[in-house]
Amino acid sequence: MLDITAEKERRELQEAIMEDEGVESHPYAFDVSGPRNLSSLNWRDLFNSSWKNGNYKRTVMACFIQAVYLLELDRQENRNEETALAPKWWIPFKYKLGKTLIDERDGSIYGAIFEWDRAAAMADFILLRPNGAPRAVLALRGTLLKSPTIRRDIEDDLRFLAWESLKGSVRFHGALEALKSISERYGSSNIAIAGHSLGAGFALQVGKALAKQGIYVESHLFNPPSVSIAMSLRSFGEQVVFVWKRFKSMIPSRGENEGAVSEEQSNNFAGIGKWVPHLYLNNSDYICCYYTDSPAEENNGGKENAVPTNAQAAAKLFVMSKGKQKFLEAHGLEQWWSDDVELQLALHNSKLISRQLKSLYSLPAPQQTLAKP
């Protein structure tokens, strides 16, 4: 009980110091720009968990990402433990900073692991972790247009723009190892990953890399990038391939079993839907709006044994329905914890989503057997 009292006194002292230092008036301070009307966790969450509310979960994930942005800004502006802005973005949710992910190229913080803070929860008489609250969350920030970080951030932006892949970045490998680490420690069902903008691109590709290994992690992606030169070139190539497939479908097949799907191949689809990332999009944001494109037209040539459509990769899309907005507002993170947010939800398999995720569920190439003479 003495530990609980000491923890509560320490937090109250830290808040008083922050007020004296003028931190509370900073535009990025939690009390200034953070979520309004947010219910505080208490003992009632043991019976009716706030984490079961999708709006609450989205808000917390966005706040954790904001904390990563501020961890880097705190570092750049030499704030100390008493004057730092970042902690107030995770403390109200009863989490603590477990580890920061540092880019070895420039020393910048691009991600962080937040872990359930049992001591802070006990101080408010929350004896158990509420149902639905992850034990750990890996949060990844996006591009930060500040001189100490802009070079490496833009470098990864251009990497995605050119190749639609971030696997060559040191941040990809750092995030992948961090996610593997907390997955092994807490179990994949007890963790989550979240990212905004460029960070959402890393989160998507890291989450997909683990899903290929059969490790499915809850993923929350805010304004993920959807525009790349590679995508544009591939789209042209897909149109050519579609025309060729259409032409081939008009030609009689050589064998009755061509294109058939074996029982073993069909079993590969048993795991479809085990990893369904959550994408938070705004159609006024030209960086992420292509995720809402209509599904690509599929042609199975009328074959009875063609792969069923329910095997297509899909994601949960939460689309902002505020109407036309300016780009900076539409791409901003703050919109995702605002009180007046209006979202439309759909389980979607757009052309871009299918291309991003299809490698998880693709069938192995059918082996041809030679006919006996």
Tab-separated table of N, CA, C and O in Angstrom, residues 142-262:
chain	number	residue	atom	x	y	z
A	142	GLY	N	5.456	9.201	-37.873
A	142	GLY	CA	5.680	9.477	-39.283
A	142	GLY	C	6.779	10.508	-39.474
A	142	GLY	O	7.647	10.697	-38.629
A	143	THR	N	6.718	11.205	-40.608
A	143	THR	CA	7.736	12.193	-40.960
A	143	THR	C	7.655	13.406	-40.047
A	143	THR	O	6.581	13.940	-39.805
A	144	LEU	N	8.812	13.828	-39.559
A	144	LEU	CA	8.911	14.997	-38.689
A	144	LEU	C	9.801	16.009	-39.397
A	144	LEU	O	10.999	15.783	-39.573
A	145	LEU	N	9.197	17.109	-39.847
A	145	LEU	CA	9.921	18.087	-40.659
A	145	LEU	C	10.733	19.037	-39.783
A	145	LEU	O	10.492	20.248	-39.731
A	146	LYS	N	11.701	18.476	-39.090
A	146	LYS	CA	12.639	19.229	-38.275
A	146	LYS	C	14.054	18.886	-38.749
A	146	LYS	O	14.322	17.741	-39.145
A	147	SER	N	14.963	19.859	-38.700
A	147	SER	CA	16.293	19.668	-39.276
A	147	SER	C	17.048	18.437	-38.766
A	147	SER	O	17.734	17.767	-39.554
A	148	PRO	N	16.938	18.064	-37.470
A	148	PRO	CA	17.691	16.883	-37.023
A	148	PRO	C	17.186	15.562	-37.607
A	148	PRO	O	17.912	14.566	-37.620
A	149	THR	N	15.934	15.524	-38.076
A	149	THR	CA	15.348	14.247	-38.520
A	149	THR	C	14.894	14.246	-39.975
A	149	THR	O	14.636	13.180	-40.526
A	150	ILE	N	14.767	15.401	-40.597
A	150	ILE	CA	14.111	15.481	-41.890
A	150	ILE	C	14.832	14.659	-42.964
A	150	ILE	O	14.189	14.048	-43.825
A	151	ARG	N	16.178	14.605	-42.898
A	151	ARG	CA	16.913	13.883	-43.930
A	151	ARG	C	16.553	12.404	-43.952
A	151	ARG	O	16.232	11.840	-45.007
A	152	ARG	N	16.601	11.749	-42.794
A	152	ARG	CA	16.334	10.302	-42.749
A	152	ARG	C	14.848	10.018	-42.941
A	152	ARG	O	14.491	8.991	-43.542
A	153	ASP	N	13.980	10.887	-42.449
A	153	ASP	CA	12.546	10.688	-42.653
A	153	ASP	C	12.202	10.758	-44.139
A	153	ASP	O	11.482	9.906	-44.674
A	154	ILE	N	12.723	11.793	-44.818
A	154	ILE	CA	12.448	11.952	-46.247
A	154	ILE	C	13.072	10.815	-47.046
A	154	ILE	O	12.516	10.351	-48.045
A	155	GLU	N	14.224	10.344	-46.598
A	155	GLU	CA	14.877	9.223	-47.276
A	155	GLU	C	13.960	7.993	-47.300
A	155	GLU	O	13.842	7.317	-48.331
A	156	ASP	N	13.303	7.720	-46.176
A	156	ASP	CA	12.379	6.579	-46.137
A	156	ASP	C	11.088	6.880	-46.893
A	156	ASP	O	10.481	5.977	-47.488
A	157	ASP	N	10.649	8.149	-46.884
A	157	ASP	CA	9.495	8.525	-47.700
A	157	ASP	C	9.770	8.246	-49.168
A	157	ASP	O	8.928	7.691	-49.890
A	158	LEU	N	10.958	8.630	-49.635
A	158	LEU	CA	11.326	8.420	-51.043
A	158	LEU	C	11.508	6.933	-51.338
A	158	LEU	O	11.232	6.478	-52.446
A	159	ARG	N	11.958	6.188	-50.335
A	159	ARG	CA	12.099	4.735	-50.510
A	159	ARG	C	10.746	4.109	-50.816
A	159	ARG	O	10.612	3.275	-51.716
A	160	PHE	N	9.720	4.520	-50.052
A	160	PHE	CA	8.377	3.990	-50.311
A	160	PHE	C	7.844	4.499	-51.642
A	160	PHE	O	7.225	3.746	-52.403
A	161	LEU	N	8.081	5.790	-51.936
A	161	LEU	CA	7.588	6.369	-53.189
A	161	LEU	C	8.144	5.635	-54.394
A	161	LEU	O	7.440	5.392	-55.374
A	162	ALA	N	9.406	5.238	-54.311
A	162	ALA	CA	10.048	4.586	-55.448
A	162	ALA	C	9.718	3.105	-55.540
A	162	ALA	O	9.469	2.582	-56.631
A	163	TRP	N	9.698	2.410	-54.405
A	163	TRP	CA	9.619	0.952	-54.441
A	163	TRP	C	8.387	0.378	-53.754
A	163	TRP	O	8.179	-0.846	-53.811
A	164	GLU	N	7.603	1.193	-53.083
A	164	GLU	CA	6.442	0.712	-52.322
A	164	GLU	C	6.869	-0.342	-51.292
A	164	GLU	O	6.130	-1.276	-50.978
A	165	SER	N	8.067	-0.188	-50.799
A	165	SER	CA	8.602	-1.112	-49.805
A	165	SER	C	9.546	-0.355	-48.883
A	165	SER	O	10.260	0.552	-49.322
A	166	LEU	N	9.565	-0.733	-47.608
A	166	LEU	CA	10.438	-0.098	-46.627
A	166	LEU	C	11.421	-1.086	-46.019
A	166	LEU	O	12.087	-0.781	-45.031
A	167	LYS	N	11.521	-2.267	-46.628
A	167	LYS	CA	12.339	-3.321	-46.045
A	167	LYS	C	13.824	-2.987	-46.022
A	167	LYS	O	14.573	-3.563	-45.243
A	168	GLY	N	14.262	-2.069	-46.861
A	168	GLY	CA	15.675	-1.718	-46.883
A	168	GLY	C	16.072	-0.740	-45.805
A	168	GLY	O	17.263	-0.448	-45.650
A	169	SER	N	15.118	-0.241	-45.038
A	169	SER	CA	15.404	0.753	-44.018
A	169	SER	C	15.810	0.101	-42.697
A	169	SER	O	15.291	-0.948	-42.319
A	170	VAL	N	16.710	0.767	-41.966
A	170	VAL	CA	17.089	0.252	-40.649
A	170	VAL	C	15.893	0.307	-39.694
A	170	VAL	O	15.822	-0.475	-38.736
A	171	ARG	N	14.957	1.228	-39.953
A	171	ARG	CA	13.779	1.329	-39.092
A	171	ARG	C	12.869	0.117	-39.258
A	171	ARG	O	12.223	-0.310	-38.299
A	172	PHE	N	12.801	-0.438	-40.458
A	172	PHE	CA	11.997	-1.646	-40.661
A	172	PHE	C	12.531	-2.781	-39.796
A	172	PHE	O	11.768	-3.453	-39.094
A	173	HIS	N	13.823	-2.991	-39.845
A	173	HIS	CA	14.416	-4.093	-39.085
A	173	HIS	C	14.318	-3.841	-37.581
A	173	HIS	O	14.068	-4.777	-36.801
A	174	GLY	N	14.470	-2.581	-37.169
A	174	GLY	CA	14.346	-2.266	-35.749
A	174	GLY	C	12.935	-2.491	-35.240
A	174	GLY	O	12.727	-3.036	-34.148
A	175	ALA	N	11.934	-2.078	-36.045
A	175	ALA	CA	10.538	-2.255	-35.648
A	175	ALA	C	10.156	-3.733	-35.649
A	175	ALA	O	9.429	-4.196	-34.761
A	176	LEU	N	10.666	-4.476	-36.619
A	176	LEU	CA	10.358	-5.907	-36.700
A	176	LEU	C	10.910	-6.647	-35.488
A	176	LEU	O	10.213	-7.475	-34.876
A	177	GLU	N	12.137	-6.355	-35.120
A	177	GLU	CA	12.742	-7.011	-33.957
A	177	GLU	C	12.008	-6.628	-32.673
A	177	GLU	O	11.814	-7.464	-31.775
A	178	ALA	N	11.588	-5.365	-32.577
A	178	ALA	CA	10.870	-4.918	-31.380
A	178	ALA	C	9.527	-5.624	-31.255
A	178	ALA	O	9.124	-6.042	-30.165
A	179	LEU	N	8.830	-5.764	-32.390
A	179	LEU	CA	7.522	-6.420	-32.364
A	179	LEU	C	7.668	-7.907	-32.054
A	179	LEU	O	6.872	-8.484	-31.310
A	180	LYS	N	8.691	-8.530	-32.610
A	180	LYS	CA	8.955	-9.937	-32.294
A	180	LYS	C	9.245	-10.110	-30.807
A	180	LYS	O	8.778	-11.066	-30.173
A	181	SER	N	10.003	-9.170	-30.264
A	181	SER	CA	10.407	-9.260	-28.859
A	181	SER	C	9.204	-9.231	-27.923
A	181	SER	O	9.084	-10.073	-27.022
A	182	ILE	N	8.292	-8.264	-28.119
A	182	ILE	CA	7.139	-8.189	-27.218
A	182	ILE	C	6.142	-9.306	-27.510
A	182	ILE	O	5.395	-9.720	-26.620
A	183	SER	N	6.144	-9.808	-28.747
A	183	SER	CA	5.278	-10.945	-29.066
A	183	SER	C	5.735	-12.186	-28.313
A	183	SER	O	4.920	-12.951	-27.776
A	184	GLU	N	7.041	-12.404	-28.268
A	184	GLU	CA	7.584	-13.554	-27.549
A	184	GLU	C	7.396	-13.399	-26.040
A	184	GLU	O	7.194	-14.382	-25.330
A	185	ARG	N	7.424	-12.169	-25.562
A	185	ARG	CA	7.329	-11.932	-24.119
A	185	ARG	C	5.890	-12.007	-23.622
A	185	ARG	O	5.608	-12.600	-22.571
A	186	TYR	N	4.955	-11.418	-24.379
A	186	TYR	CA	3.576	-11.310	-23.899
A	186	TYR	C	2.576	-12.168	-24.681
A	186	TYR	O	1.448	-12.360	-24.221
A	187	GLY	N	2.977	-12.653	-25.861
A	187	GLY	CA	2.037	-13.374	-26.716
A	187	GLY	C	1.421	-12.435	-27.734
A	187	GLY	O	1.072	-11.299	-27.401
A	188	SER	N	1.276	-12.888	-28.962
A	188	SER	CA	0.809	-12.009	-30.044
A	188	SER	C	-0.601	-11.486	-29.814
A	188	SER	O	-0.966	-10.412	-30.311
A	189	SER	N	-1.424	-12.212	-29.058
A	189	SER	CA	-2.800	-11.777	-28.821
A	189	SER	C	-2.878	-10.694	-27.742
A	189	SER	O	-3.954	-10.128	-27.525
A	190	ASN	N	-1.772	-10.405	-27.093
A	190	ASN	CA	-1.757	-9.427	-26.004
A	190	ASN	C	-0.999	-8.147	-26.362
A	190	ASN	O	-0.714	-7.331	-25.480
A	191	ILE	N	-0.683	-7.969	-27.639
A	191	ILE	CA	0.070	-6.787	-28.053
A	191	ILE	C	-0.599	-6.144	-29.256
A	191	ILE	O	-1.524	-6.703	-29.850
A	192	ALA	N	-0.125	-4.956	-29.612
A	192	ALA	CA	-0.654	-4.248	-30.784
A	192	ALA	C	0.459	-3.380	-31.359
A	192	ALA	O	1.440	-3.057	-30.687
A	193	ILE	N	0.289	-3.006	-32.623
A	193	ILE	CA	1.201	-2.084	-33.285
A	193	ILE	C	0.373	-0.968	-33.892
A	193	ILE	O	-0.740	-1.204	-34.378
A	194	ALA	N	0.895	0.257	-33.833
A	194	ALA	CA	0.176	1.411	-34.367
A	194	ALA	C	1.174	2.358	-35.018
A	194	ALA	O	2.319	2.465	-34.579
A	195	GLY	N	0.737	3.025	-36.083
A	195	GLY	CA	1.619	3.965	-36.756
A	195	GLY	C	0.828	5.016	-37.507
A	195	GLY	O	-0.343	4.809	-37.836
A	196	HIS	N	1.475	6.144	-37.772
A	196	HIS	CA	0.846	7.236	-38.509
A	196	HIS	C	1.725	7.618	-39.698
A	196	HIS	O	2.948	7.701	-39.567
A	197	SER	N	1.090	7.798	-40.862
A	197	SER	CA	1.783	8.235	-42.062
A	197	SER	C	2.914	7.263	-42.406
A	197	SER	O	2.667	6.068	-42.601
A	198	LEU	N	4.146	7.739	-42.475
A	198	LEU	CA	5.270	6.838	-42.750
A	198	LEU	C	5.340	5.724	-41.722
A	198	LEU	O	5.632	4.570	-42.050
A	199	GLY	N	5.043	6.046	-40.465
A	199	GLY	CA	5.024	5.023	-39.418
A	199	GLY	C	3.973	3.966	-39.672
A	199	GLY	O	4.167	2.792	-39.334
A	200	ALA	N	2.846	4.355	-40.273
A	200	ALA	CA	1.811	3.380	-40.623
A	200	ALA	C	2.296	2.464	-41.743
A	200	ALA	O	1.950	1.278	-41.788
A	201	GLY	N	3.099	3.028	-42.660
A	201	GLY	CA	3.687	2.192	-43.704
A	201	GLY	C	4.606	1.137	-43.120
A	201	GLY	O	4.561	-0.036	-43.512
A	202	PHE	N	5.430	1.536	-42.155
A	202	PHE	CA	6.293	0.563	-41.470
A	202	PHE	C	5.444	-0.463	-40.710
A	202	PHE	O	5.726	-1.663	-40.748
A	203	ALA	N	4.411	0.006	-40.005
A	203	ALA	CA	3.575	-0.898	-39.212
A	203	ALA	C	2.896	-1.935	-40.097
A	203	ALA	O	2.799	-3.118	-39.731
A	204	LEU	N	2.421	-1.511	-41.277
A	204	LEU	CA	1.758	-2.440	-42.194
A	204	LEU	C	2.731	-3.510	-42.666
A	204	LEU	O	2.408	-4.709	-42.658
A	205	GLN	N	3.928	-3.103	-43.057
A	205	GLN	CA	4.871	-4.062	-43.619
A	205	GLN	C	5.503	-4.946	-42.544
A	205	GLN	O	5.785	-6.123	-42.780
A	206	VAL	N	5.689	-4.404	-41.357
A	206	VAL	CA	6.186	-5.217	-40.247
A	206	VAL	C	5.118	-6.212	-39.807
A	206	VAL	O	5.404	-7.398	-39.569
A	207	GLY	N	3.872	-5.739	-39.699
A	207	GLY	CA	2.773	-6.636	-39.336
A	207	GLY	C	2.595	-7.751	-40.353
A	207	GLY	O	2.345	-8.910	-39.988
A	208	LYS	N	2.746	-7.406	-41.624
A	208	LYS	CA	2.620	-8.419	-42.676
A	208	LYS	C	3.757	-9.438	-42.598
A	208	LYS	O	3.537	-10.638	-42.803
A	209	ALA	N	4.960	-8.957	-42.291
A	209	ALA	CA	6.101	-9.867	-42.187
A	209	ALA	C	5.876	-10.902	-41.088
A	209	ALA	O	6.186	-12.092	-41.260
A	210	LEU	N	5.309	-10.488	-39.948
A	210	LEU	CA	5.024	-11.442	-38.880
A	210	LEU	C	3.858	-12.349	-39.237
A	210	LEU	O	3.837	-13.524	-38.878
A	211	ALA	N	2.855	-11.787	-39.939
A	211	ALA	CA	1.699	-12.605	-40.333
A	211	ALA	C	2.126	-13.745	-41.246
A	211	ALA	O	1.549	-14.836	-41.206
A	212	LYS	N	3.142	-13.514	-42.055
A	212	LYS	CA	3.656	-14.582	-42.925
A	212	LYS	C	4.239	-15.724	-42.101
A	212	LYS	O	4.323	-16.853	-42.577
A	213	GLN	N	4.653	-15.412	-40.871
A	213	GLN	CA	5.198	-16.444	-39.976
A	213	GLN	C	4.111	-17.033	-39.084
A	213	GLN	O	4.410	-17.809	-38.178
A	214	GLY	N	2.858	-16.644	-39.333
A	214	GLY	CA	1.760	-17.156	-38.525
A	214	GLY	C	1.566	-16.417	-37.219
A	214	GLY	O	0.870	-16.897	-36.331
A	215	ILE	N	2.172	-15.218	-37.091
A	215	ILE	CA	2.034	-14.407	-35.881
A	215	ILE	C	1.152	-13.212	-36.221
A	215	ILE	O	1.564	-12.331	-36.973
A	216	TYR	N	-0.053	-13.186	-35.682
A	216	TYR	CA	-1.032	-12.167	-36.047
A	216	TYR	C	-1.148	-11.137	-34.928
A	216	TYR	O	-1.550	-11.467	-33.814
A	217	VAL	N	-0.787	-9.905	-35.249
A	217	VAL	CA	-0.764	-8.824	-34.271
A	217	VAL	C	-1.802	-7.771	-34.642
A	217	VAL	O	-1.897	-7.360	-35.804
A	218	GLU	N	-2.575	-7.339	-33.663
A	218	GLU	CA	-3.562	-6.279	-33.883
A	218	GLU	C	-2.849	-5.024	-34.380
A	218	GLU	O	-1.888	-4.558	-33.761
A	219	SER	N	-3.328	-4.466	-35.489
A	219	SER	CA	-2.627	-3.356	-36.135
A	219	SER	C	-3.568	-2.191	-36.391
A	219	SER	O	-4.671	-2.377	-36.917
A	220	HIS	N	-3.106	-0.971	-36.046
A	220	HIS	CA	-3.885	0.253	-36.245
A	220	HIS	C	-3.037	1.230	-37.052
A	220	HIS	O	-2.008	1.715	-36.574
A	221	LEU	N	-3.482	1.508	-38.287
A	221	LEU	CA	-2.693	2.284	-39.236
A	221	LEU	C	-3.436	3.572	-39.588
A	221	LEU	O	-4.494	3.533	-40.218
A	222	PHE	N	-2.862	4.704	-39.205
A	222	PHE	CA	-3.489	6.001	-39.421
A	222	PHE	C	-2.834	6.704	-40.616
A	222	PHE	O	-1.627	6.902	-40.634
A	223	ASN	N	-3.634	7.037	-41.625
A	223	ASN	CA	-3.154	7.730	-42.823
A	223	ASN	C	-1.945	7.029	-43.445
A	223	ASN	O	-0.905	7.654	-43.693
A	224	PRO	N	-2.035	5.712	-43.717
A	224	PRO	CA	-0.887	5.004	-44.300
A	224	PRO	C	-0.636	5.464	-45.730
A	224	PRO	O	-1.580	5.786	-46.458
A	225	PRO	N	0.621	5.519	-46.175
A	225	PRO	CA	0.923	5.970	-47.540
A	225	PRO	C	0.400	4.987	-48.575
A	225	PRO	O	0.479	3.773	-48.391
A	226	SER	N	-0.135	5.535	-49.666
A	226	SER	CA	-0.705	4.674	-50.706
A	226	SER	C	-0.229	5.068	-52.098
A	226	SER	O	-0.671	4.488	-53.084
A	227	VAL	N	0.648	6.055	-52.204
A	227	VAL	CA	1.087	6.559	-53.508
A	227	VAL	C	2.540	6.191	-53.718
A	227	VAL	O	3.383	6.427	-52.858
A	228	SER	N	2.835	5.576	-54.873
A	228	SER	CA	4.220	5.265	-55.207
A	228	SER	C	4.367	5.159	-56.716
A	228	SER	O	3.401	4.893	-57.445
A	229	ILE	N	5.578	5.393	-57.190
A	229	ILE	CA	5.865	5.232	-58.616
A	229	ILE	C	5.702	3.777	-59.012
A	229	ILE	O	5.162	3.448	-60.067
A	230	ALA	N	6.161	2.889	-58.127
A	230	ALA	CA	6.037	1.452	-58.406
A	230	ALA	C	4.575	1.062	-58.591
A	230	ALA	O	4.237	0.245	-59.453
A	231	MET	N	3.689	1.656	-57.776
A	231	MET	CA	2.271	1.348	-57.884
A	231	MET	C	1.734	1.776	-59.236
A	231	MET	O	0.964	1.061	-59.877
A	232	SER	N	2.149	2.959	-59.696
A	232	SER	CA	1.665	3.457	-60.981
A	232	SER	C	2.115	2.567	-62.121
A	232	SER	O	1.329	2.226	-63.014
A	233	LEU	N	3.388	2.153	-62.085
A	233	LEU	CA	3.892	1.259	-63.131
A	233	LEU	C	3.205	-0.094	-63.074
A	233	LEU	O	2.858	-0.690	-64.098
A	234	ARG	N	2.975	-0.588	-61.845
A	234	ARG	CA	2.333	-1.881	-61.692
A	234	ARG	C	0.880	-1.839	-62.160
A	234	ARG	O	0.365	-2.792	-62.717
A	235	SER	N	0.227	-0.713	-61.922
A	235	SER	CA	-1.166	-0.580	-62.362
A	235	SER	C	-1.270	-0.703	-63.869
A	235	SER	O	-2.185	-1.336	-64.396
A	236	PHE	N	-0.312	-0.093	-64.581
A	236	PHE	CA	-0.304	-0.216	-66.040
A	236	PHE	C	-0.072	-1.660	-66.444
A	236	PHE	O	-0.737	-2.203	-67.333
A	237	GLY	N	0.884	-2.304	-65.751
A	237	GLY	CA	1.151	-3.707	-66.055
A	237	GLY	C	-0.039	-4.600	-65.773
A	237	GLY	O	-0.315	-5.541	-66.517
A	238	GLU	N	-0.785	-4.301	-64.710
A	238	GLU	CA	-1.962	-5.100	-64.368
A	238	GLU	C	-3.035	-4.994	-65.445
A	238	GLU	O	-3.743	-5.962	-65.729
A	239	GLN	N	-3.164	-3.817	-66.033
A	239	GLN	CA	-4.147	-3.655	-67.103
A	239	GLN	C	-3.784	-4.522	-68.302
A	239	GLN	O	-4.647	-5.146	-68.923
A	240	VAL	N	-2.457	-4.572	-68.619
A	240	VAL	CA	-2.007	-5.412	-69.733
A	240	VAL	C	-2.269	-6.885	-69.418
A	240	VAL	O	-2.762	-7.650	-70.258
A	241	VAL	N	-1.939	-7.297	-68.165
A	241	VAL	CA	-2.156	-8.685	-67.761
A	241	VAL	C	-3.635	-9.044	-67.798
A	241	VAL	O	-4.012	-10.145	-68.217
A	242	PHE	N	-4.498	-8.115	-67.365
A	242	PHE	CA	-5.928	-8.384	-67.358
A	242	PHE	C	-6.444	-8.631	-68.771
A	242	PHE	O	-7.243	-9.549	-69.010
A	243	VAL	N	-5.984	-7.814	-69.726
A	243	VAL	CA	-6.407	-7.993	-71.127
A	243	VAL	C	-5.936	-9.348	-71.641
A	243	VAL	O	-6.666	-10.056	-72.323
A	244	TRP	N	-4.696	-9.733	-71.290
A	244	TRP	CA	-4.162	-11.018	-71.734
A	244	TRP	C	-4.951	-12.180	-71.132
A	244	TRP	O	-5.277	-13.146	-71.821
A	245	LYS	N	-5.300	-12.089	-69.845
A	245	LYS	CA	-6.095	-13.146	-69.215
A	245	LYS	C	-7.480	-13.229	-69.853
A	245	LYS	O	-8.033	-14.322	-70.012
A	246	ARG	N	-8.038	-12.096	-70.192
A	246	ARG	CA	-9.352	-12.074	-70.834
A	246	ARG	C	-9.288	-12.792	-72.170
A	246	ARG	O	-10.195	-13.549	-72.543
A	247	PHE	N	-8.171	-12.556	-72.897
A	247	PHE	CA	-7.990	-13.205	-74.185
A	247	PHE	C	-7.809	-14.715	-73.999
A	247	PHE	O	-8.397	-15.519	-74.734
A	248	LYS	N	-7.017	-15.122	-73.002
A	248	LYS	CA	-6.775	-16.542	-72.762
A	248	LYS	C	-8.050	-17.274	-72.367
A	248	LYS	O	-8.233	-18.450	-72.699
A	249	SER	N	-8.950	-16.599	-71.670
A	249	SER	CA	-10.176	-17.249	-71.226
A	249	SER	C	-11.088	-17.619	-72.393
A	249	SER	O	-11.979	-18.444	-72.255
A	250	MET	N	-10.851	-16.982	-73.545
A	250	MET	CA	-11.671	-17.283	-74.726
A	250	MET	C	-11.134	-18.483	-75.498
A	250	MET	O	-11.802	-19.015	-76.384
A	251	ILE	N	-9.898	-18.909	-75.133
A	251	ILE	CA	-9.279	-20.031	-75.832
A	251	ILE	C	-9.579	-21.318	-75.077
A	251	ILE	O	-9.433	-21.371	-73.853
A	252	PRO	N	-10.023	-22.392	-75.765
A	252	PRO	CA	-10.319	-23.667	-75.082
A	252	PRO	C	-9.102	-24.183	-74.331
A	252	PRO	O	-7.974	-24.094	-74.800
A	253	SER	N	-9.346	-24.727	-73.128
A	253	SER	CA	-8.268	-25.242	-72.295
A	253	SER	C	-7.751	-26.559	-72.846
A	253	SER	O	-8.502	-27.350	-73.422
A	254	ARG	N	-6.437	-26.822	-72.653
A	254	ARG	CA	-5.849	-28.071	-73.139
A	254	ARG	C	-6.285	-29.268	-72.313
A	254	ARG	O	-6.425	-30.367	-72.808
A	255	GLY	N	-6.445	-29.076	-71.031
A	255	GLY	CA	-6.795	-30.195	-70.166
A	255	GLY	C	-7.943	-29.853	-69.263
A	255	GLY	O	-8.148	-28.705	-68.907
A	256	GLU	N	-8.699	-30.844	-68.848
A	256	GLU	CA	-9.870	-30.611	-68.022
A	256	GLU	C	-9.500	-30.127	-66.641
A	256	GLU	O	-10.250	-29.396	-66.019
A	257	ASN	N	-8.311	-30.545	-66.146
A	257	ASN	CA	-7.944	-30.223	-64.777
A	257	ASN	C	-7.097	-28.965	-64.649
A	257	ASN	O	-6.634	-28.636	-63.576
A	258	GLU	N	-6.831	-28.279	-65.778
A	258	GLU	CA	-5.998	-27.083	-65.707
A	258	GLU	C	-6.701	-26.029	-64.854
A	258	GLU	O	-7.864	-25.722	-65.045
A	259	GLY	N	-5.972	-25.437	-63.938
A	259	GLY	CA	-6.539	-24.382	-63.090
A	259	GLY	C	-7.273	-24.925	-61.881
A	259	GLY	O	-7.798	-24.165	-61.090
A	260	ALA	N	-7.350	-26.247	-61.736
A	260	ALA	CA	-8.060	-26.795	-60.585
A	260	ALA	C	-7.260	-26.567	-59.314
A	260	ALA	O	-6.035	-26.513	-59.317
A	261	VAL	N	-7.955	-26.454	-58.237
A	261	VAL	CA	-7.323	-26.235	-56.944
A	261	VAL	C	-7.433	-27.507	-56.120
A	261	VAL	O	-8.526	-28.023	-55.902
A	262	SER	N	-6.282	-28.018	-55.684
A	262	SER	CA	-6.284	-29.264	-54.932
A	262	SER	C	-6.786	-29.028	-53.520
A	262	SER	O	-6.857	-27.899	-53.041
